[in-house]
Amino acid sequence: MSAAAVRAAKQALRREIRRRVSALSEEEKRRQSAVLSLKLFKHPKYVSSQRIAVFLSMHDEVHTEEIIRAVFKEGKSCFIPRYESSSSHMDMLQLRSLEDMRALPLTSWNIRQPADDDHSREEALSAGGLDLILMPGLGFDRSGNRLGRGKGFYDTYLERCIRHPRGKPYTIALAFKEQLCEEIPVDANDVLIDEVLYEEDH
């Protein structure tokens, strides 16, 4: 597949997944999010991780507030993304508490994140690295391919993680069933995810 064909295939798939997720009720999103949170809390990689990066969810993503609450309750360290809108650069900055999260400023994308001039927080890679990154995305397949929103924030960040002395953290994507696809078109810059968590039909 040529680069242009991959780009076009991704755009078409993004539209299709957005359509599927927008048809979900808030209640159903909450229900699936609760199921996935419980799955995650039992996951050996989560249990053994001390330094965890969690995305602050947008309306079309698995809700992560329960997860963040649990991370603090269990005395683990929580890191959240700060995206730079002008580039594909992202840092993972330490979050101190739930109150800290609620006090963060909102960006133009309606995501809470530390302000650009907030230099008081530890960036995960400047210190002990990360054990686990919970990955957002628009779509996923069962092989661990991920369809992001097209900015490349996480792919670029994972490349930085790979160069860190601790090496690449384990990556788990949280997905509504409606975000699962047969196959995600990928190019050379897309980094594979270790595991996709979703509610399985019994």
PDB file of C-alpha atoms in Angstrom:
ATOM      1  CA  MET A   1       0.000   0.000   0.000  1.00  0.00           C
ATOM      2  CA  SER A   2       1.408   3.431  -0.895  1.00  0.00           C
ATOM      3  CA  ALA A   3       1.711   6.098   1.813  1.00  0.00           C
ATOM      4  CA  ALA A   4      -1.138   8.057   0.213  1.00  0.00           C
ATOM      5  CA  ALA A   5      -3.347   4.950   0.121  1.00  0.00           C
ATOM      6  CA  VAL A   6      -2.644   4.241   3.822  1.00  0.00           C
ATOM      7  CA  ARG A   7      -3.519   7.852   4.676  1.00  0.00           C
ATOM      8  CA  ALA A   8      -6.788   7.658   2.747  1.00  0.00           C
ATOM      9  CA  ALA A   9      -7.676   4.281   4.314  1.00  0.00           C
ATOM     10  CA  LYS A  10      -7.010   5.695   7.803  1.00  0.00           C
ATOM     11  CA  GLN A  11      -9.200   8.742   7.151  1.00  0.00           C
ATOM     12  CA  ALA A  12     -12.094   6.557   5.955  1.00  0.00           C
ATOM     13  CA  LEU A  13     -11.730   4.277   8.984  1.00  0.00           C
ATOM     14  CA  ARG A  14     -11.617   7.242  11.387  1.00  0.00           C
ATOM     15  CA  ARG A  15     -14.949   8.451   9.992  1.00  0.00           C
ATOM     16  CA  GLU A  16     -16.487   4.977  10.334  1.00  0.00           C
ATOM     17  CA  ILE A  17     -15.314   4.500  13.955  1.00  0.00           C
ATOM     18  CA  ARG A  18     -16.429   8.008  14.971  1.00  0.00           C
ATOM     19  CA  ARG A  19     -19.869   7.158  13.567  1.00  0.00           C
ATOM     20  CA  ARG A  20     -20.003   3.907  15.578  1.00  0.00           C
ATOM     21  CA  VAL A  21     -18.848   5.484  18.854  1.00  0.00           C
ATOM     22  CA  SER A  22     -21.157   8.500  18.511  1.00  0.00           C
ATOM     23  CA  ALA A  23     -24.102   6.075  18.414  1.00  0.00           C
ATOM     24  CA  LEU A  24     -23.224   4.818  21.932  1.00  0.00           C
ATOM     25  CA  SER A  25     -25.261   6.179  24.832  1.00  0.00           C
ATOM     26  CA  GLU A  26     -23.435   7.785  27.767  1.00  0.00           C
ATOM     27  CA  GLU A  27     -24.739   4.958  29.912  1.00  0.00           C
ATOM     28  CA  GLU A  28     -23.248   2.302  27.629  1.00  0.00           C
ATOM     29  CA  LYS A  29     -19.903   4.125  27.549  1.00  0.00           C
ATOM     30  CA  ARG A  30     -19.911   4.218  31.356  1.00  0.00           C
ATOM     31  CA  ARG A  31     -20.845   0.539  31.553  1.00  0.00           C
ATOM     32  CA  GLN A  32     -18.060  -0.617  29.220  1.00  0.00           C
ATOM     33  CA  SER A  33     -15.579   1.718  30.972  1.00  0.00           C
ATOM     34  CA  ALA A  34     -16.425   0.134  34.346  1.00  0.00           C
ATOM     35  CA  VAL A  35     -15.959  -3.381  32.908  1.00  0.00           C
ATOM     36  CA  LEU A  36     -12.559  -2.419  31.458  1.00  0.00           C
ATOM     37  CA  SER A  37     -11.416  -0.721  34.676  1.00  0.00           C
ATOM     38  CA  LEU A  38     -12.086  -3.931  36.630  1.00  0.00           C
ATOM     39  CA  LYS A  39     -10.277  -5.973  33.974  1.00  0.00           C
ATOM     40  CA  LEU A  40      -7.295  -3.644  34.203  1.00  0.00           C
ATOM     41  CA  PHE A  41      -7.137  -3.747  38.044  1.00  0.00           C
ATOM     42  CA  LYS A  42      -6.693  -7.546  37.883  1.00  0.00           C
ATOM     43  CA  HIS A  43      -4.105  -7.371  35.113  1.00  0.00           C
ATOM     44  CA  PRO A  44      -0.675  -8.589  36.297  1.00  0.00           C
ATOM     45  CA  LYS A  45       1.086  -5.756  34.443  1.00  0.00           C
ATOM     46  CA  TYR A  46      -1.061  -3.150  36.186  1.00  0.00           C
ATOM     47  CA  VAL A  47      -0.635  -4.833  39.579  1.00  0.00           C
ATOM     48  CA  SER A  48       3.172  -4.904  39.249  1.00  0.00           C
ATOM     49  CA  SER A  49       3.497  -1.356  37.830  1.00  0.00           C
ATOM     50  CA  GLN A  50       4.451   1.584  40.021  1.00  0.00           C
ATOM     51  CA  ARG A  51       4.716   4.367  37.421  1.00  0.00           C
ATOM     52  CA  ILE A  52       1.679   4.550  35.168  1.00  0.00           C
ATOM     53  CA  ALA A  53       0.746   7.010  32.413  1.00  0.00           C
ATOM     54  CA  VAL A  54      -3.013   7.507  31.989  1.00  0.00           C
ATOM     55  CA  PHE A  55      -4.802   9.635  29.408  1.00  0.00           C
ATOM     56  CA  LEU A  56      -7.556  11.994  30.595  1.00  0.00           C
ATOM     57  CA  SER A  57     -10.483  10.768  28.543  1.00  0.00           C
ATOM     58  CA  MET A  58     -12.423  12.745  25.961  1.00  0.00           C
ATOM     59  CA  HIS A  59     -16.153  12.110  25.428  1.00  0.00           C
ATOM     60  CA  ASP A  60     -15.501   9.422  22.782  1.00  0.00           C
ATOM     61  CA  GLU A  61     -12.926   7.452  24.813  1.00  0.00           C
ATOM     62  CA  VAL A  62     -13.076   4.916  27.623  1.00  0.00           C
ATOM     63  CA  HIS A  63     -13.514   6.892  30.866  1.00  0.00           C
ATOM     64  CA  THR A  64     -10.335   6.856  32.956  1.00  0.00           C
ATOM     65  CA  GLU A  65     -11.276   8.723  36.144  1.00  0.00           C
ATOM     66  CA  GLU A  66     -11.904   5.492  38.101  1.00  0.00           C
ATOM     67  CA  ILE A  67      -8.492   4.238  36.999  1.00  0.00           C
ATOM     68  CA  ILE A  68      -6.772   7.436  38.118  1.00  0.00           C
ATOM     69  CA  ARG A  69      -8.583   7.213  41.459  1.00  0.00           C
ATOM     70  CA  ALA A  70      -7.329   3.620  41.904  1.00  0.00           C
ATOM     71  CA  VAL A  71      -3.747   4.534  40.943  1.00  0.00           C
ATOM     72  CA  PHE A  72      -3.663   7.102  43.774  1.00  0.00           C
ATOM     73  CA  LYS A  73      -5.439   4.806  46.233  1.00  0.00           C
ATOM     74  CA  GLU A  74      -2.829   2.109  45.650  1.00  0.00           C
ATOM     75  CA  GLY A  75       0.065   4.530  46.113  1.00  0.00           C
ATOM     76  CA  LYS A  76       1.309   4.278  42.543  1.00  0.00           C
ATOM     77  CA  SER A  77       2.640   7.303  40.628  1.00  0.00           C
ATOM     78  CA  CYS A  78       0.326   8.756  37.978  1.00  0.00           C
ATOM     79  CA  PHE A  79       1.508  10.626  34.864  1.00  0.00           C
ATOM     80  CA  ILE A  80      -0.723  12.388  32.355  1.00  0.00           C
ATOM     81  CA  PRO A  81      -0.079  13.745  28.866  1.00  0.00           C
ATOM     82  CA  ARG A  82       0.669  17.353  28.007  1.00  0.00           C
ATOM     83  CA  TYR A  83       0.256  17.738  24.259  1.00  0.00           C
ATOM     84  CA  GLU A  84       1.909  20.553  22.321  1.00  0.00           C
ATOM     85  CA  SER A  85      -0.680  21.597  19.774  1.00  0.00           C
ATOM     86  CA  SER A  86       1.893  23.066  17.381  1.00  0.00           C
ATOM     87  CA  SER A  87       3.899  19.831  17.016  1.00  0.00           C
ATOM     88  CA  SER A  88       3.695  16.106  17.710  1.00  0.00           C
ATOM     89  CA  HIS A  89       5.584  16.560  20.996  1.00  0.00           C
ATOM     90  CA  MET A  90       4.042  15.256  24.197  1.00  0.00           C
ATOM     91  CA  ASP A  91       5.356  14.926  27.743  1.00  0.00           C
ATOM     92  CA  MET A  92       4.015  12.723  30.534  1.00  0.00           C
ATOM     93  CA  LEU A  93       3.853  14.869  33.659  1.00  0.00           C
ATOM     94  CA  GLN A  94       3.218  13.761  37.206  1.00  0.00           C
ATOM     95  CA  LEU A  95      -0.281  14.256  38.587  1.00  0.00           C
ATOM     96  CA  ARG A  96      -0.385  14.714  42.349  1.00  0.00           C
ATOM     97  CA  SER A  97      -4.001  13.944  43.267  1.00  0.00           C
ATOM     98  CA  LEU A  98      -7.593  13.904  42.003  1.00  0.00           C
ATOM     99  CA  GLU A  99      -7.968  17.503  43.230  1.00  0.00           C
ATOM    100  CA  ASP A 100      -4.862  18.389  41.234  1.00  0.00           C
ATOM    101  CA  MET A 101      -6.490  16.854  38.128  1.00  0.00           C
ATOM    102  CA  ARG A 102      -9.751  18.781  38.584  1.00  0.00           C
ATOM    103  CA  ALA A 103      -7.846  22.054  38.946  1.00  0.00           C
ATOM    104  CA  LEU A 104      -5.937  21.670  35.651  1.00  0.00           C
ATOM    105  CA  PRO A 105      -6.704  24.196  32.901  1.00  0.00           C
ATOM    106  CA  LEU A 106      -8.762  23.058  29.881  1.00  0.00           C
ATOM    107  CA  THR A 107      -7.195  23.157  26.409  1.00  0.00           C
ATOM    108  CA  SER A 108      -8.945  24.121  23.178  1.00  0.00           C
ATOM    109  CA  TRP A 109      -9.575  20.363  22.688  1.00  0.00           C
ATOM    110  CA  ASN A 110     -11.463  20.369  25.987  1.00  0.00           C
ATOM    111  CA  ILE A 111      -8.842  18.165  27.660  1.00  0.00           C
ATOM    112  CA  ARG A 112      -7.406  19.029  31.049  1.00  0.00           C
ATOM    113  CA  GLN A 113      -3.626  19.244  31.030  1.00  0.00           C
ATOM    114  CA  PRO A 114      -0.849  21.070  32.899  1.00  0.00           C
ATOM    115  CA  ALA A 115      -0.240  24.593  31.599  1.00  0.00           C
ATOM    116  CA  ASP A 116       2.735  25.183  29.277  1.00  0.00           C
ATOM    117  CA  ASP A 117       4.462  27.312  31.921  1.00  0.00           C
ATOM    118  CA  ASP A 118       3.950  24.724  34.678  1.00  0.00           C
ATOM    119  CA  HIS A 119       7.545  23.533  35.217  1.00  0.00           C
ATOM    120  CA  SER A 120       7.014  22.147  38.712  1.00  0.00           C
ATOM    121  CA  ARG A 121       6.048  18.634  37.617  1.00  0.00           C
ATOM    122  CA  GLU A 122       8.322  15.686  37.018  1.00  0.00           C
ATOM    123  CA  GLU A 123       8.407  14.435  33.417  1.00  0.00           C
ATOM    124  CA  ALA A 124       8.318  10.628  33.528  1.00  0.00           C
ATOM    125  CA  LEU A 125      11.363  10.082  31.310  1.00  0.00           C
ATOM    126  CA  SER A 126      13.536  12.635  33.119  1.00  0.00           C
ATOM    127  CA  ALA A 127      13.442  10.383  36.173  1.00  0.00           C
ATOM    128  CA  GLY A 128      12.541   6.712  36.537  1.00  0.00           C
ATOM    129  CA  GLY A 129      10.749   6.130  33.252  1.00  0.00           C
ATOM    130  CA  LEU A 130       7.370   4.405  33.054  1.00  0.00           C
ATOM    131  CA  ASP A 131       6.209   0.847  33.748  1.00  0.00           C
ATOM    132  CA  LEU A 132       2.898   1.056  31.931  1.00  0.00           C
ATOM    133  CA  ILE A 133       1.198   3.402  29.461  1.00  0.00           C
ATOM    134  CA  LEU A 134      -2.567   3.254  28.975  1.00  0.00           C
ATOM    135  CA  MET A 135      -3.136   4.179  25.358  1.00  0.00           C
ATOM    136  CA  PRO A 136      -6.018   6.120  23.879  1.00  0.00           C
ATOM    137  CA  GLY A 137      -6.916   5.861  20.218  1.00  0.00           C
ATOM    138  CA  LEU A 138      -9.806   5.926  17.799  1.00  0.00           C
ATOM    139  CA  GLY A 139      -9.521   2.339  16.610  1.00  0.00           C
ATOM    140  CA  PHE A 140      -7.614  -0.870  17.297  1.00  0.00           C
ATOM    141  CA  ASP A 141      -7.295  -4.364  15.902  1.00  0.00           C
ATOM    142  CA  ARG A 142      -6.590  -7.538  17.850  1.00  0.00           C
ATOM    143  CA  SER A 143      -2.982  -7.626  16.593  1.00  0.00           C
ATOM    144  CA  GLY A 144      -2.175  -4.434  18.531  1.00  0.00           C
ATOM    145  CA  ASN A 145      -2.324  -1.976  15.636  1.00  0.00           C
ATOM    146  CA  ARG A 146      -3.703   1.404  16.681  1.00  0.00           C
ATOM    147  CA  LEU A 147      -5.424   4.172  14.766  1.00  0.00           C
ATOM    148  CA  GLY A 148      -4.756   7.497  16.487  1.00  0.00           C
ATOM    149  CA  ARG A 149      -6.135  10.909  15.663  1.00  0.00           C
ATOM    150  CA  GLY A 150      -3.363  11.544  13.177  1.00  0.00           C
ATOM    151  CA  LYS A 151      -1.003  13.763  15.191  1.00  0.00           C
ATOM    152  CA  GLY A 152       1.501  11.046  16.133  1.00  0.00           C
ATOM    153  CA  PHE A 153       1.848  12.095  19.798  1.00  0.00           C
ATOM    154  CA  TYR A 154       2.002   8.582  21.245  1.00  0.00           C
ATOM    155  CA  ASP A 155       4.127   7.064  18.483  1.00  0.00           C
ATOM    156  CA  THR A 156       6.698   9.837  18.961  1.00  0.00           C
ATOM    157  CA  TYR A 157       6.617   9.452  22.748  1.00  0.00           C
ATOM    158  CA  LEU A 158       7.082   5.678  22.571  1.00  0.00           C
ATOM    159  CA  GLU A 159      10.149   6.222  20.392  1.00  0.00           C
ATOM    160  CA  ARG A 160      11.558   8.366  23.229  1.00  0.00           C
ATOM    161  CA  CYS A 161      10.659   5.650  25.765  1.00  0.00           C
ATOM    162  CA  ILE A 162      12.528   3.043  23.724  1.00  0.00           C
ATOM    163  CA  ARG A 163      15.686   5.160  24.024  1.00  0.00           C
ATOM    164  CA  HIS A 164      15.271   5.548  27.821  1.00  0.00           C
ATOM    165  CA  PRO A 165      17.520   3.290  29.993  1.00  0.00           C
ATOM    166  CA  ARG A 166      14.408   1.542  31.374  1.00  0.00           C
ATOM    167  CA  GLY A 167      13.309   0.669  27.861  1.00  0.00           C
ATOM    168  CA  LYS A 168       9.800   0.674  26.455  1.00  0.00           C
ATOM    169  CA  PRO A 169       6.990   0.429  29.024  1.00  0.00           C
ATOM    170  CA  TYR A 170       4.214  -2.123  28.574  1.00  0.00           C
ATOM    171  CA  THR A 171       1.356  -0.577  26.582  1.00  0.00           C
ATOM    172  CA  ILE A 172      -2.331  -1.386  27.057  1.00  0.00           C
ATOM    173  CA  ALA A 173      -5.066   0.218  24.961  1.00  0.00           C
ATOM    174  CA  LEU A 174      -8.531   0.678  26.430  1.00  0.00           C
ATOM    175  CA  ALA A 175     -11.213   0.222  23.769  1.00  0.00           C
ATOM    176  CA  PHE A 176     -14.961   0.199  23.459  1.00  0.00           C
ATOM    177  CA  LYS A 177     -16.052  -2.870  21.458  1.00  0.00           C
ATOM    178  CA  GLU A 178     -17.193  -0.417  18.785  1.00  0.00           C
ATOM    179  CA  GLN A 179     -13.568   0.728  18.330  1.00  0.00           C
ATOM    180  CA  LEU A 180     -12.353  -2.742  17.339  1.00  0.00           C
ATOM    181  CA  CYS A 181     -11.619  -3.296  13.647  1.00  0.00           C
ATOM    182  CA  GLU A 182     -10.672  -6.313  11.582  1.00  0.00           C
ATOM    183  CA  GLU A 183      -7.456  -4.648  10.486  1.00  0.00           C
ATOM    184  CA  ILE A 184      -5.957  -1.187  10.964  1.00  0.00           C
ATOM    185  CA  PRO A 185      -3.889   0.163   8.044  1.00  0.00           C
ATOM    186  CA  VAL A 186      -0.440   1.113   9.350  1.00  0.00           C
ATOM    187  CA  ASP A 187       2.773   2.715   8.142  1.00  0.00           C
ATOM    188  CA  ALA A 188       6.383   2.559   9.309  1.00  0.00           C
ATOM    189  CA  ASN A 189       5.907   5.165  12.082  1.00  0.00           C
ATOM    190  CA  ASP A 190       3.073   3.358  13.845  1.00  0.00           C
ATOM    191  CA  VAL A 191       4.169   1.611  17.046  1.00  0.00           C
ATOM    192  CA  LEU A 192       2.463  -1.664  17.958  1.00  0.00           C
ATOM    193  CA  ILE A 193       0.585  -1.877  21.265  1.00  0.00           C
ATOM    194  CA  ASP A 194       1.272  -4.847  23.545  1.00  0.00           C
ATOM    195  CA  GLU A 195      -2.365  -5.501  24.370  1.00  0.00           C
ATOM    196  CA  VAL A 196      -5.863  -4.183  23.674  1.00  0.00           C
ATOM    197  CA  LEU A 197      -8.404  -4.479  26.506  1.00  0.00           C
ATOM    198  CA  TYR A 198     -12.049  -4.655  25.471  1.00  0.00           C
ATOM    199  CA  GLU A 199     -15.212  -6.320  26.680  1.00  0.00           C
ATOM    200  CA  GLU A 200     -15.398  -9.747  25.106  1.00  0.00           C
ATOM    201  CA  ASP A 201     -18.724 -11.181  23.986  1.00  0.00           C
ATOM    202  CA  HIS A 202     -19.382 -14.415  25.753  1.00  0.00           C
TER     203      HIS A 202
END
